[in-house]
Coordinates of C-alpha atoms in Angstrom, one line a residue:
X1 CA 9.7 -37.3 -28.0
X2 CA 7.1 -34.8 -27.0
X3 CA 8.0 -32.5 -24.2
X4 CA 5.2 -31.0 -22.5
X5 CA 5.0 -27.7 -22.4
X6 CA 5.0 -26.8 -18.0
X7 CA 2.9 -24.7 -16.4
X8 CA 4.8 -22.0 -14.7
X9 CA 6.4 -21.4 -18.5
X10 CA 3.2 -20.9 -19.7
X11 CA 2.5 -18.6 -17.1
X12 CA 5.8 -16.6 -17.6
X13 CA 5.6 -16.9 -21.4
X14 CA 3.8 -13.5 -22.3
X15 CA 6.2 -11.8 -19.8
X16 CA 9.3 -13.4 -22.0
X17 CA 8.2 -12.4 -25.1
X18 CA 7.0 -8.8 -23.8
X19 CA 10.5 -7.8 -22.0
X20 CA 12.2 -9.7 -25.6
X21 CA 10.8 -7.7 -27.5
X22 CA 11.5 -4.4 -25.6
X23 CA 15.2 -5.2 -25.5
X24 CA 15.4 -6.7 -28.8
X25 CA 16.4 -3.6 -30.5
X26 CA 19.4 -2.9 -28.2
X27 CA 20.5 -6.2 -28.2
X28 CA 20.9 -5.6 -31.6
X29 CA 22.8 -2.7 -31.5
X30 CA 24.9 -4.2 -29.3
X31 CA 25.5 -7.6 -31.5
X32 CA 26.3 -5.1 -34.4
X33 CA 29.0 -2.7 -32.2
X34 CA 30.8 -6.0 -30.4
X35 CA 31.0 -8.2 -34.1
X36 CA 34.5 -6.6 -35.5
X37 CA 35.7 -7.7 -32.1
X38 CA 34.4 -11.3 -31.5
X39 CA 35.6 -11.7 -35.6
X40 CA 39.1 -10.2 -34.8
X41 CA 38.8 -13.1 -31.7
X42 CA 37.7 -16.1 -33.4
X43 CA 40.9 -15.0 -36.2
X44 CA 42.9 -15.1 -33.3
X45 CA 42.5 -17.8 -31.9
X46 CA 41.0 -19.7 -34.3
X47 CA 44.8 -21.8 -35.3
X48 CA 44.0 -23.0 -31.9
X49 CA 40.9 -25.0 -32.6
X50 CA 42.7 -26.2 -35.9
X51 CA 41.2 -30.0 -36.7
X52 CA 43.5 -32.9 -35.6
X53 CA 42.6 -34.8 -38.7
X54 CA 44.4 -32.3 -40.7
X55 CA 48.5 -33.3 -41.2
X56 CA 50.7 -30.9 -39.4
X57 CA 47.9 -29.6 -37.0
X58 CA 48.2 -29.8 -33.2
X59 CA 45.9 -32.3 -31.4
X60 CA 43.8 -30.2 -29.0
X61 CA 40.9 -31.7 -26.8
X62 CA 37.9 -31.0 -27.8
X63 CA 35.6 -29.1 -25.2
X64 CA 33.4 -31.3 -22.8
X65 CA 29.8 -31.4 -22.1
X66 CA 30.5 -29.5 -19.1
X67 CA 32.0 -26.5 -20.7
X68 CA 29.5 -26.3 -23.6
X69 CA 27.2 -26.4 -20.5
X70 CA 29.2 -23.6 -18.5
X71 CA 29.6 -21.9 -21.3
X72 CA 25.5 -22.0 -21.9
X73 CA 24.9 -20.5 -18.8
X74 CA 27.2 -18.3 -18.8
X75 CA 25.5 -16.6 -21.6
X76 CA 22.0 -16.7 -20.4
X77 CA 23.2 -15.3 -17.1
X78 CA 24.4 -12.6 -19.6
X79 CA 21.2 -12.3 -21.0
X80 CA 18.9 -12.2 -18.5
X81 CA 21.1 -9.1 -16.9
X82 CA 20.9 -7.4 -20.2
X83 CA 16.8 -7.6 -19.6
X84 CA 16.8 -6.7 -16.3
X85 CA 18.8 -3.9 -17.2
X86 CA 16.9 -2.9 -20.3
X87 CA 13.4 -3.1 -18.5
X88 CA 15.0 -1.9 -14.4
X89 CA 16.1 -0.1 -12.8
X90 CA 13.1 -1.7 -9.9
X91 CA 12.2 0.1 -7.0
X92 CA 11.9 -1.4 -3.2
X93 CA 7.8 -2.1 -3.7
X94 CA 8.6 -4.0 -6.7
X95 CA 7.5 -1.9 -9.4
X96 CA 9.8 -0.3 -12.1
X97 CA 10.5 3.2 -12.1
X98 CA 9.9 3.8 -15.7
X99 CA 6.8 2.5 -14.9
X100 CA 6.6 5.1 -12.1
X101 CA 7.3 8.1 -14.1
X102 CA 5.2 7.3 -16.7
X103 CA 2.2 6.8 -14.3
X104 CA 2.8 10.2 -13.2
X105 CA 2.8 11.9 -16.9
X106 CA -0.1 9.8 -17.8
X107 CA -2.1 8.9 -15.2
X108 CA -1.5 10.6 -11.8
X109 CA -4.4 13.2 -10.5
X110 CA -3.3 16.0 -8.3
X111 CA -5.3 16.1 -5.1
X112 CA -7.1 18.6 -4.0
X113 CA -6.7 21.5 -1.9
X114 CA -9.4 21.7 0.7
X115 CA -8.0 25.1 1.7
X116 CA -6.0 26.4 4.5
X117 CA -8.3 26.1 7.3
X118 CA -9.4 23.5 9.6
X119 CA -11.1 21.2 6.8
X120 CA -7.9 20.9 4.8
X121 CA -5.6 20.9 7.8
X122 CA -3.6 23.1 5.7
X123 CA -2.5 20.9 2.6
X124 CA 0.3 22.6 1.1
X125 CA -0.4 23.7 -2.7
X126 CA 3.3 22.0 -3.3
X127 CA 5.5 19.1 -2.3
X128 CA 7.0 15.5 -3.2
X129 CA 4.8 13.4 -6.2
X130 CA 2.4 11.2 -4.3
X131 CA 3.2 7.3 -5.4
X132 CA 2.0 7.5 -9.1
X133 CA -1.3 5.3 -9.8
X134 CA 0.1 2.0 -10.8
X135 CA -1.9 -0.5 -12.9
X136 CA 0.8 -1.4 -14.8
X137 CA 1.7 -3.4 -11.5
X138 CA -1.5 -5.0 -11.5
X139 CA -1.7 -6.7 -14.7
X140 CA 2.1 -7.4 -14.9
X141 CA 1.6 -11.0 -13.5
X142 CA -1.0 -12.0 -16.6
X143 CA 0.0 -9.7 -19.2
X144 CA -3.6 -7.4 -19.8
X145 CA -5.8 -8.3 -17.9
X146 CA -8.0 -8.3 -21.0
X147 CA -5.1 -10.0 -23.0
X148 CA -5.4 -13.3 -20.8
X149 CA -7.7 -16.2 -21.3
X150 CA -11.0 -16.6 -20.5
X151 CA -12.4 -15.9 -16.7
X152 CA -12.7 -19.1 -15.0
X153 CA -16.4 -20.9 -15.4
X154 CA -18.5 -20.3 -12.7
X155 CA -19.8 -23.6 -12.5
X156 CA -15.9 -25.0 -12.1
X157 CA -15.1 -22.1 -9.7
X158 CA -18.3 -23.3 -7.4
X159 CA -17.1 -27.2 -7.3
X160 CA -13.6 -25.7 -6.1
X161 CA -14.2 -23.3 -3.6
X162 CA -18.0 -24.7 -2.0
X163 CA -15.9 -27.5 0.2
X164 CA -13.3 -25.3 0.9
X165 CA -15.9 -22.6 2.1
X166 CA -17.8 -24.9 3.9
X167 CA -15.3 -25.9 6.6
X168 CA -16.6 -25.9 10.2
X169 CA -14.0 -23.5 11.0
X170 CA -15.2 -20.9 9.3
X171 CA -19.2 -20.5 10.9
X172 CA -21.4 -18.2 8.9
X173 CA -20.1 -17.2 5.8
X174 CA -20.4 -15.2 2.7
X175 CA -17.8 -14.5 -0.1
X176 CA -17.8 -13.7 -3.6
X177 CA -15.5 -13.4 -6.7
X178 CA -15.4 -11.5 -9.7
X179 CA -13.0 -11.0 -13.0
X180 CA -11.4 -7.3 -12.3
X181 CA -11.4 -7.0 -16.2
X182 CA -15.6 -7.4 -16.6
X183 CA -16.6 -7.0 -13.4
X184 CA -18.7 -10.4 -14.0
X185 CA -19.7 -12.3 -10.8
X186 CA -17.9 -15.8 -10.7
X187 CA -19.1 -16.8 -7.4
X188 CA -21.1 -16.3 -4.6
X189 CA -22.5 -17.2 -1.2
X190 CA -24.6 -15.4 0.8
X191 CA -22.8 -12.6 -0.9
X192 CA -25.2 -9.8 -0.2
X193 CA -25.5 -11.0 3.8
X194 CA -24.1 -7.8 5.5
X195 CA -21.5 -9.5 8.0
X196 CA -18.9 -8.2 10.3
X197 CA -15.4 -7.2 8.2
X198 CA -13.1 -6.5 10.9
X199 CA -9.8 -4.7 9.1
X200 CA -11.5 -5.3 5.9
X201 CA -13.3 -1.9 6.3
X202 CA -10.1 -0.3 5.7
X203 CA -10.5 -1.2 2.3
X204 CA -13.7 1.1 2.3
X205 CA -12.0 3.8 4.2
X206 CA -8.9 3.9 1.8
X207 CA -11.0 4.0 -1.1
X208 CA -13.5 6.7 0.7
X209 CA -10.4 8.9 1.6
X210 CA -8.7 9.1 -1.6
X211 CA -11.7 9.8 -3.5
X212 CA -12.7 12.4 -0.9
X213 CA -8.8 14.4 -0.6
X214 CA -7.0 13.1 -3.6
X215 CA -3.7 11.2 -3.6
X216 CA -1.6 13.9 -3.2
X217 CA -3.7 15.3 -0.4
X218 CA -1.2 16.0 2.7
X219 CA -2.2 16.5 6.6
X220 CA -0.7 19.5 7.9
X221 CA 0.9 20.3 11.7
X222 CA 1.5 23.7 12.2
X223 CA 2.7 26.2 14.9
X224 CA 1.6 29.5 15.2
X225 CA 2.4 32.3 17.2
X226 CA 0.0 34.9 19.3
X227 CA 1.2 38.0 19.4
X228 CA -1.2 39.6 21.6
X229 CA -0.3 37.3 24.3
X230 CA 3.1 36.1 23.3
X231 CA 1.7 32.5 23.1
X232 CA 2.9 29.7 20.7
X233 CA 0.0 26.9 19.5
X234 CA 0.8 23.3 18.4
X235 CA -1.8 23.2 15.8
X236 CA -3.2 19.5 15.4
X237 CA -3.6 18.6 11.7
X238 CA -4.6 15.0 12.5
X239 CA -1.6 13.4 11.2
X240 CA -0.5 10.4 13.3
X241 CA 2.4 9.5 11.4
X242 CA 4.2 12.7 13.0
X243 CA 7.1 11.7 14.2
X244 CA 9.7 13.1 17.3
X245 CA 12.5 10.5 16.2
X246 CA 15.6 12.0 14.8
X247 CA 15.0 9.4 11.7
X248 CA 12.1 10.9 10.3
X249 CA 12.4 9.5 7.2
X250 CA 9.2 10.0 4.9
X251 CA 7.3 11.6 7.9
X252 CA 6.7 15.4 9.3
X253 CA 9.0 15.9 11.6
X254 CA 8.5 17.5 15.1
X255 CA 12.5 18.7 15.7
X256 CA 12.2 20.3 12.2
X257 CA 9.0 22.3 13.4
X258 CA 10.4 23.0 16.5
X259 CA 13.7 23.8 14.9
X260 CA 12.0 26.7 12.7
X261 CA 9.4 27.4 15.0
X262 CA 12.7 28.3 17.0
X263 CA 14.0 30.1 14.3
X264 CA 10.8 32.5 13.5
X265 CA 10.1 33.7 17.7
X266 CA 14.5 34.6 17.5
X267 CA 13.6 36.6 14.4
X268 CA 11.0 38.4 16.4
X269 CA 13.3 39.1 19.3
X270 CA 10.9 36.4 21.1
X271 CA 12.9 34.1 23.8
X272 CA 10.2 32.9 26.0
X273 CA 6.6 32.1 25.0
X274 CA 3.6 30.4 26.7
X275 CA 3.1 27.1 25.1
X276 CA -0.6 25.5 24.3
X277 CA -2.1 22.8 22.1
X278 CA -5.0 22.5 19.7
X279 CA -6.9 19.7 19.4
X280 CA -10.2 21.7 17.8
X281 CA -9.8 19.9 14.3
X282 CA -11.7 16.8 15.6
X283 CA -15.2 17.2 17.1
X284 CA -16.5 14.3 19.6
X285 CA -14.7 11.9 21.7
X286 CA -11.5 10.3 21.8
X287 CA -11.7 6.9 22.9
X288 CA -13.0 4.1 20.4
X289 CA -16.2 2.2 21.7
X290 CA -13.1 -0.9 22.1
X291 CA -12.3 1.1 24.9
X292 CA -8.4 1.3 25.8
X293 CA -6.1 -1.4 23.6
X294 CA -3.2 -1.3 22.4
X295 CA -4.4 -1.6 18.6
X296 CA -5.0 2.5 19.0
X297 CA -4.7 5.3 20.7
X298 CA -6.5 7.6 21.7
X299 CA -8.7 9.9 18.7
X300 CA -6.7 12.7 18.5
X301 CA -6.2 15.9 15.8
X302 CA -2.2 15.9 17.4
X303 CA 0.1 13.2 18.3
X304 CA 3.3 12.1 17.9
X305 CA 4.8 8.5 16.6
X306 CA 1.0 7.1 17.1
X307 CA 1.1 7.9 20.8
X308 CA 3.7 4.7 21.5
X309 CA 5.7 4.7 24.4
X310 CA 8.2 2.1 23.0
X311 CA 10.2 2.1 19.0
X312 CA 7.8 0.4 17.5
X313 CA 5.7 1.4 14.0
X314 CA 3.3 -1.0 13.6
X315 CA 1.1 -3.3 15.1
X316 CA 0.0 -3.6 19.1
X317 CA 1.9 -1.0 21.6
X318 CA 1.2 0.3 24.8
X319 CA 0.4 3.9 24.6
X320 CA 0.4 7.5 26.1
X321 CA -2.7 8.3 27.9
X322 CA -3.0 11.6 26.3
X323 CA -1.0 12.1 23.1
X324 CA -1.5 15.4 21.9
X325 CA -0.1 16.8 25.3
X326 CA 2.5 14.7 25.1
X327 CA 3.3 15.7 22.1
X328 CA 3.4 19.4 23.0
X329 CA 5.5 18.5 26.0
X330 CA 8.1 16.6 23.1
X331 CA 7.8 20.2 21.2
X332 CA 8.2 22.2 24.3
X333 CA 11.6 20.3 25.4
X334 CA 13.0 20.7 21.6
X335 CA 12.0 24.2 21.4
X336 CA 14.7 25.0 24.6
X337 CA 17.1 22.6 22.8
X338 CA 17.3 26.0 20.2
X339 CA 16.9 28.6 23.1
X340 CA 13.0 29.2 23.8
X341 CA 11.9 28.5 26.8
X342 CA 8.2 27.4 27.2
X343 CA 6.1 26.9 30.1
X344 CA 4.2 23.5 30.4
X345 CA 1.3 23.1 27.8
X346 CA -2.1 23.2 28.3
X347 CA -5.2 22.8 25.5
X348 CA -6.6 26.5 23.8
X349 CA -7.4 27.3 20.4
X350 CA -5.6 29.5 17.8
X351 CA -7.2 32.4 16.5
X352 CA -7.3 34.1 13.2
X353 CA -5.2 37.0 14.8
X354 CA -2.4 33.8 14.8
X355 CA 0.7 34.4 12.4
X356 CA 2.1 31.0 11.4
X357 CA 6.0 30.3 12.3
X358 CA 6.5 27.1 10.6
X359 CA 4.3 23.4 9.0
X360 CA 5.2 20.6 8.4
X361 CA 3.2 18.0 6.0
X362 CA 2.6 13.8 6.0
X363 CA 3.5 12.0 3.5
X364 CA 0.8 12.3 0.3
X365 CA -2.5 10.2 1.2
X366 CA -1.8 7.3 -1.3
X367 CA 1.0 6.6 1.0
X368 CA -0.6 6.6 4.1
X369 CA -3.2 4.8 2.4
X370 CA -0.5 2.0 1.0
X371 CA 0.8 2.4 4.9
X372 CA -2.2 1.7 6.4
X373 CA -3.9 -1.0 4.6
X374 CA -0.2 -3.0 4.4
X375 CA -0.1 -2.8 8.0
X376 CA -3.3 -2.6 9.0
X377 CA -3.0 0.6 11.0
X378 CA -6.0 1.6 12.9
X379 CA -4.5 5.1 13.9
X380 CA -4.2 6.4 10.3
X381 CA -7.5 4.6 9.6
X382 CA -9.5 6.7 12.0
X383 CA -7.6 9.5 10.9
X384 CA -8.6 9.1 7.4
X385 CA -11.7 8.9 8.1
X386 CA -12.2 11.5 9.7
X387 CA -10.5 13.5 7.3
X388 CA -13.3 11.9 4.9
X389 CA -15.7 13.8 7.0
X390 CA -14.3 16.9 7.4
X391 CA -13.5 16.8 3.3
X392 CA -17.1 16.2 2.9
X393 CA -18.6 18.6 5.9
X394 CA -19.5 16.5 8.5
X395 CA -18.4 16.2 11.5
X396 CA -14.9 14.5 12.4
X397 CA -16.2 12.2 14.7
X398 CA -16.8 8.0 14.8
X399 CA -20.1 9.0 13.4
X400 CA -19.4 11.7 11.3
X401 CA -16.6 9.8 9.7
X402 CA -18.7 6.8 9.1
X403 CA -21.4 8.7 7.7
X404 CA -18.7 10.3 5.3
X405 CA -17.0 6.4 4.2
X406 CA -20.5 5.6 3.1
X407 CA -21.7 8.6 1.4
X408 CA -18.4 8.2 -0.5
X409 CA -18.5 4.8 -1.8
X410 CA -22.3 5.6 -2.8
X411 CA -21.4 8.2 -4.8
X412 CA -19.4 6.2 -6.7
X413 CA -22.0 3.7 -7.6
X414 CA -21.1 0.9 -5.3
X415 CA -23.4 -1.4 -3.7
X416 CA -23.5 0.2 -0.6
X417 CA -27.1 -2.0 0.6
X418 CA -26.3 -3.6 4.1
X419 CA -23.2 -1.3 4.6
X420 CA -23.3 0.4 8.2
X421 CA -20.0 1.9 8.6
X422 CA -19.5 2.7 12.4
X423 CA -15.4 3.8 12.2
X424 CA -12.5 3.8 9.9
X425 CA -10.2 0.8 11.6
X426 CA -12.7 -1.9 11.6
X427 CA -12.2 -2.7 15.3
X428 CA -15.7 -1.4 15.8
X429 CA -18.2 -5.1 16.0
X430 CA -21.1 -3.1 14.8
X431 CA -19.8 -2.7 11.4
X432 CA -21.1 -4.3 9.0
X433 CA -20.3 -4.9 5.5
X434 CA -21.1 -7.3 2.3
X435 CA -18.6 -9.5 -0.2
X436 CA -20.3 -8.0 -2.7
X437 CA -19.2 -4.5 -1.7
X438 CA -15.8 -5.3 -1.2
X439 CA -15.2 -7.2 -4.5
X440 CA -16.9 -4.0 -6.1
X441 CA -14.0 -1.7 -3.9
X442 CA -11.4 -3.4 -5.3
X443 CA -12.6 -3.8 -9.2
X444 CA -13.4 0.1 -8.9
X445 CA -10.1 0.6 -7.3
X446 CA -8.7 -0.6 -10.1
X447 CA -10.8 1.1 -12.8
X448 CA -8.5 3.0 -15.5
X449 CA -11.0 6.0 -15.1
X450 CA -10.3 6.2 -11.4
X451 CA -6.1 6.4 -11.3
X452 CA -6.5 8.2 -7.7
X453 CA -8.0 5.0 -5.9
X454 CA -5.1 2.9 -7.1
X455 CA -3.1 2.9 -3.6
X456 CA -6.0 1.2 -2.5
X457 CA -5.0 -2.0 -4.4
X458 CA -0.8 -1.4 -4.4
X459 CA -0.6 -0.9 -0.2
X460 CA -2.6 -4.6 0.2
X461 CA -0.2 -6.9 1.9
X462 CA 1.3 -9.5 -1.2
X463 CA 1.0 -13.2 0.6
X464 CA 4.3 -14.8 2.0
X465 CA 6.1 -11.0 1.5
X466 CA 4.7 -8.0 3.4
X467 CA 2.3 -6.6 6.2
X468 CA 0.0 -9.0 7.6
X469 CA 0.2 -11.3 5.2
X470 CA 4.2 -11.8 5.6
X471 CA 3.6 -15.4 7.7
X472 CA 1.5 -16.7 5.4
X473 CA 1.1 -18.6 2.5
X474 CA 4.4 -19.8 3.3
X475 CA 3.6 -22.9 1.1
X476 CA 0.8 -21.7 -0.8
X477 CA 0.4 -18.6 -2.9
X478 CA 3.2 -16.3 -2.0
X479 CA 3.4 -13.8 -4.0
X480 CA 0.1 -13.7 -6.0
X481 CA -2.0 -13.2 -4.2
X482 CA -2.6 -9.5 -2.2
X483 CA -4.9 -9.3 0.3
X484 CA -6.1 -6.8 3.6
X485 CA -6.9 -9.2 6.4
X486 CA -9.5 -8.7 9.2
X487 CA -9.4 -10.4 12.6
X488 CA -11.6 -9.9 16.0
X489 CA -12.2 -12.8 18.4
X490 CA -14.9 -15.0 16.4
X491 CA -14.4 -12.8 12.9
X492 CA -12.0 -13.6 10.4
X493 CA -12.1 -11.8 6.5
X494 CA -10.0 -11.6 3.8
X495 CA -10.3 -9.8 0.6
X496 CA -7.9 -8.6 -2.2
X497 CA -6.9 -9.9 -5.6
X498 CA -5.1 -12.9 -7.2
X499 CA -3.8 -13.7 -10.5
X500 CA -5.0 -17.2 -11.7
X501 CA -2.9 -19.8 -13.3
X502 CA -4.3 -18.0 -16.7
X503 CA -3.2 -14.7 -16.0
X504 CA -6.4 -13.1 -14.8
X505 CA -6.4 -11.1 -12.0
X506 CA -9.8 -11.8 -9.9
X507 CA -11.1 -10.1 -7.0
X508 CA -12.4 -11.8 -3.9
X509 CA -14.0 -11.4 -0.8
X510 CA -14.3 -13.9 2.0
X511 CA -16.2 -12.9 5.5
X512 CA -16.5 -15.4 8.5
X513 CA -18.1 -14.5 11.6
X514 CA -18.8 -16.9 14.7
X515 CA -15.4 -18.5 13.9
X516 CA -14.2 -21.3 15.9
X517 CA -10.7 -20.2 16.0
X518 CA -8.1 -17.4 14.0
X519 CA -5.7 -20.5 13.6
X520 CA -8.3 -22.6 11.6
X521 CA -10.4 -19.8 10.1
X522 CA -7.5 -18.0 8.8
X523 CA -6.0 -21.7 7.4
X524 CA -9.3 -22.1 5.7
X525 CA -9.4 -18.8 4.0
X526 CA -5.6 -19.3 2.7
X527 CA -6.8 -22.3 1.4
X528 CA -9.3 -20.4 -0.8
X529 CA -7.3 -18.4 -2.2
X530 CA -4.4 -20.7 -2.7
X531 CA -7.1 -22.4 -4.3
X532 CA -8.1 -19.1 -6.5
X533 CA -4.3 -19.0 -7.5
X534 CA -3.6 -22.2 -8.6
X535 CA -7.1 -22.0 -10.6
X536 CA -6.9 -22.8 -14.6
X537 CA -11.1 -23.4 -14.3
X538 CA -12.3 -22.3 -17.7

């Protein structure tokens, strides 16, 4: 009888074989140390298991099916530990941390240092490793993605993905797909139209950013002290990720600046100061052309916990009306928790007579990156983007930071045609932006000569699992495919990567505007790439 060979074992077979022969060599070490003892066993109890035909020997059942088949298991379980042992330990985003450190010694790019003034907001020369460049994570699902079969045929990918494009749903449309590994064009319609993105423009801003800064480029709050007039300055370094909670975790922390601020002014003999603000980094205005929403705050050089009034981190919140006084009031109050007193804050501007009492520093950029695209968070988007601007001396305004994302992406030999890039978020309708572009962020994101722009590829939501993405794909693709989703009433994108059913990790881009609904638009474009997924088309 012929047993055909099933899909999802063809699928996993180059992943056997590779962890198999990793651990094979200390499985073999191990078989050799642990053989004096199973042969010292099997003596023992070997007059146990003597045959009953033999005269003289005790009858002894002989095991059942269901023990040889316990017994079975039991091993493999084994197994299967000793290779996850062998190849772990994993860390919480999946990846393994061997694979982690040796990112860092071969691939990861310090950022750079755009100085100590108001362009650099003060990154510090040292600090934590930014998350290392991952491509190992990448390919892990199809091997190589040069190792894996054949791209699927164009022609094959058309007859599969035309009627699924084509729904009502979805109004005017363009998409395309391409094979990550060539960079070849599978498919396309109206893939050079220039259409609305939505969130999908955060794609272009993370990629912008981290080619701008670096991914170990940090955004700096400091306070500094006047002594000519006995003033303290809260020093916006455009980091909305600052945080007042007493869990900080990963984030600056305003009690710990407040707590050394503290400690510096006692040092001096200082126990009462005038407190002001600084909110010179950014140039232009604050509100967004959406006008007030809860999808982000106010534009701002200093706030804390993304101006929110309740615990949330992500997603819609109501927010303060002006964040970066709030935020000096929260550094005010902590500062008398350690014995200053402050008056109430009011705006002014440090000057170079300024000595500084204390920073503190975000995370590295490839995790706010990975942060914003996974949650699609329009505060740090408009941060970056700014910080793309004042990285490449422009302005840090909507303009000036649009301007920047574009300049950016041309320079690295993307097909920026079409492209008008109006702010950092997406929430902007007068952005507009092709498939074409976006399938060419992501390949180029995932370049080998380009190791900095990986977080633009390992923070995209993974279907069924994380981010925007966690509710979907529920019965679809979970788990192959990653994707950064874009949503405004009558606009509905999607683009990211998927690993086919032949191990080759694709690119896509899917852009709908005049939709007639997010329910069906968004069902429609999880169809095409559940479609994508389950794809064997050569």
């Amino acid at each position: 009888m012929v047993v055909p060979e099933l899909r999802p074992w063809r699928a996993a077979r180059p992943h056997v074989v590779r962890i198999a022969g990793a651990v094979r060599p200390r499985l073999t070490r191990a078989a050799e140390t642990v053989r004096p003892r199973l042969a010292r066993v099997a003596a023992a109890v070997g007059p146990r298991f003597a045959r009953p035909d033999r005269p003289g020997s005790p009858r002894v059942p002989r095991p059942k099916t269901w023990q040889f088949t316990a017994t079975a298991a039991t091993a493999g379980l084994a197994l299967a530990a000793g290779v996850v042992t062998a190849a772990g330990p994993w860390d919480s985003s999946g990846q393994r941390t061997a694979e982690r450190d040796r990112a860092v010694a071969l691939q990861a790019s310090r950022g750079t240092d755009h100085g100590t003034g108001r362009a650099g907001a003060g990154t510090p020369p040292r600090g934590p490793q930014a998350a290392p460049p991952a491509p190992s994570v990448l390919t892990a699902l199809g091997g190589t993605a040069t190792a894996a079969r054949s791209a699927p045929a164009a022609k094959t990918l058309t007859g599969i993905l035309d009627p699924l494009l084509k729904n009502p749903a979805l109004g005017r449309r363009s998409a395309a797909v391409i094979d990550v590994a060539t960079g070849e064009r599978l498919y396309a319609t109206g893939s050079a139209d220039a259409l609305t993105p939505a969130s999908t423009t955060k794609i272009a801003t993370a990629v912008a950013a981290l080619s701008a800064m670096g991914a170990d480029h940090r955004l700096t709050t400091r306070a500094v002290y006047e002594p000519d007039t006995g003033e303290v300055v809260l020093v916006g370094g455009g980091d909305p990720t600052l945080t007042a909670r007493k869990d900080a975790r990963d984030s600056a922390s305003l009690r710990d600046l407040a707590a050394r601020s503290a400690a510096a002014l006692a040092k001096r003999g200082v126990r009462e100061v005038t407190l002001s603000y600084d909110t010179t980094l950014y140039k232009g205005g604050t509100r967004h052309p959406i006008g007030v929403n809860p999808n982000l705050a106010a534009v701002t050089p200093l706030m804390v916990d993304e101006a929110r009034t309740d615990d949330s981190s992500s997603g819609p919140a109501p927010r303060v009306p002006d964040p970066a006084a709030d935020a000096a009031r929260k550094f005010g109050d902590l500062l008398k928790e350690h014995g200053i007193k402050a008056t109430p804050p009011g705006p002014s501007k440090s000057t170079t007579r300024a000595t500084t009492l204390a920073t503190v520093s975000s995370p590295p950029l490839a995790s706010l990156v990975e942060r914003m695209l996974t949650h699609s968070d329009n505060d740090l988007a408009e941060a970056l983007a700014r910080h793309t601007a004042l990285a490449t001396g422009r302005p840090a305004d909507f303009a000036g930071g649009g301007a920047a994302i574009t300049a950016r992406l041309k320079q690295l030999g993307l097909p920026v045609k079409g492209a008008d890039v109006k702010d950092g978020s997406g929430l902007d309708r007068r952005d507009k932006l092709t498939a074409d572009l976006l399938t060419a962020l992501l390949a180029k994101a995932g370049d080998p000569a380009h190791p900095e722009l990986r977080p633009a590829l390992t923070g995209l939501p993974v279907a069924g699992f994380t981010g925007t993405l966690a509710g979907r794909y529920g019965d679809g693709a979970a788990g192959v495919v990653r994707a950064k989703t874009g949503t405004l009433t009558g606009v509905n994108s999607l683009a990211g990567t998927v690993v086919d059913q032949d191990g080759r990790l694709l690119a896509f881009a899917f852009l709908a505007n005049g939709t007639t609904g997010q329910t069906p638009a968004q069902t429609a474009l999880d169809k095409a790439t559940t479609a994508l997924a389950a794809c064997g088309c050569r």
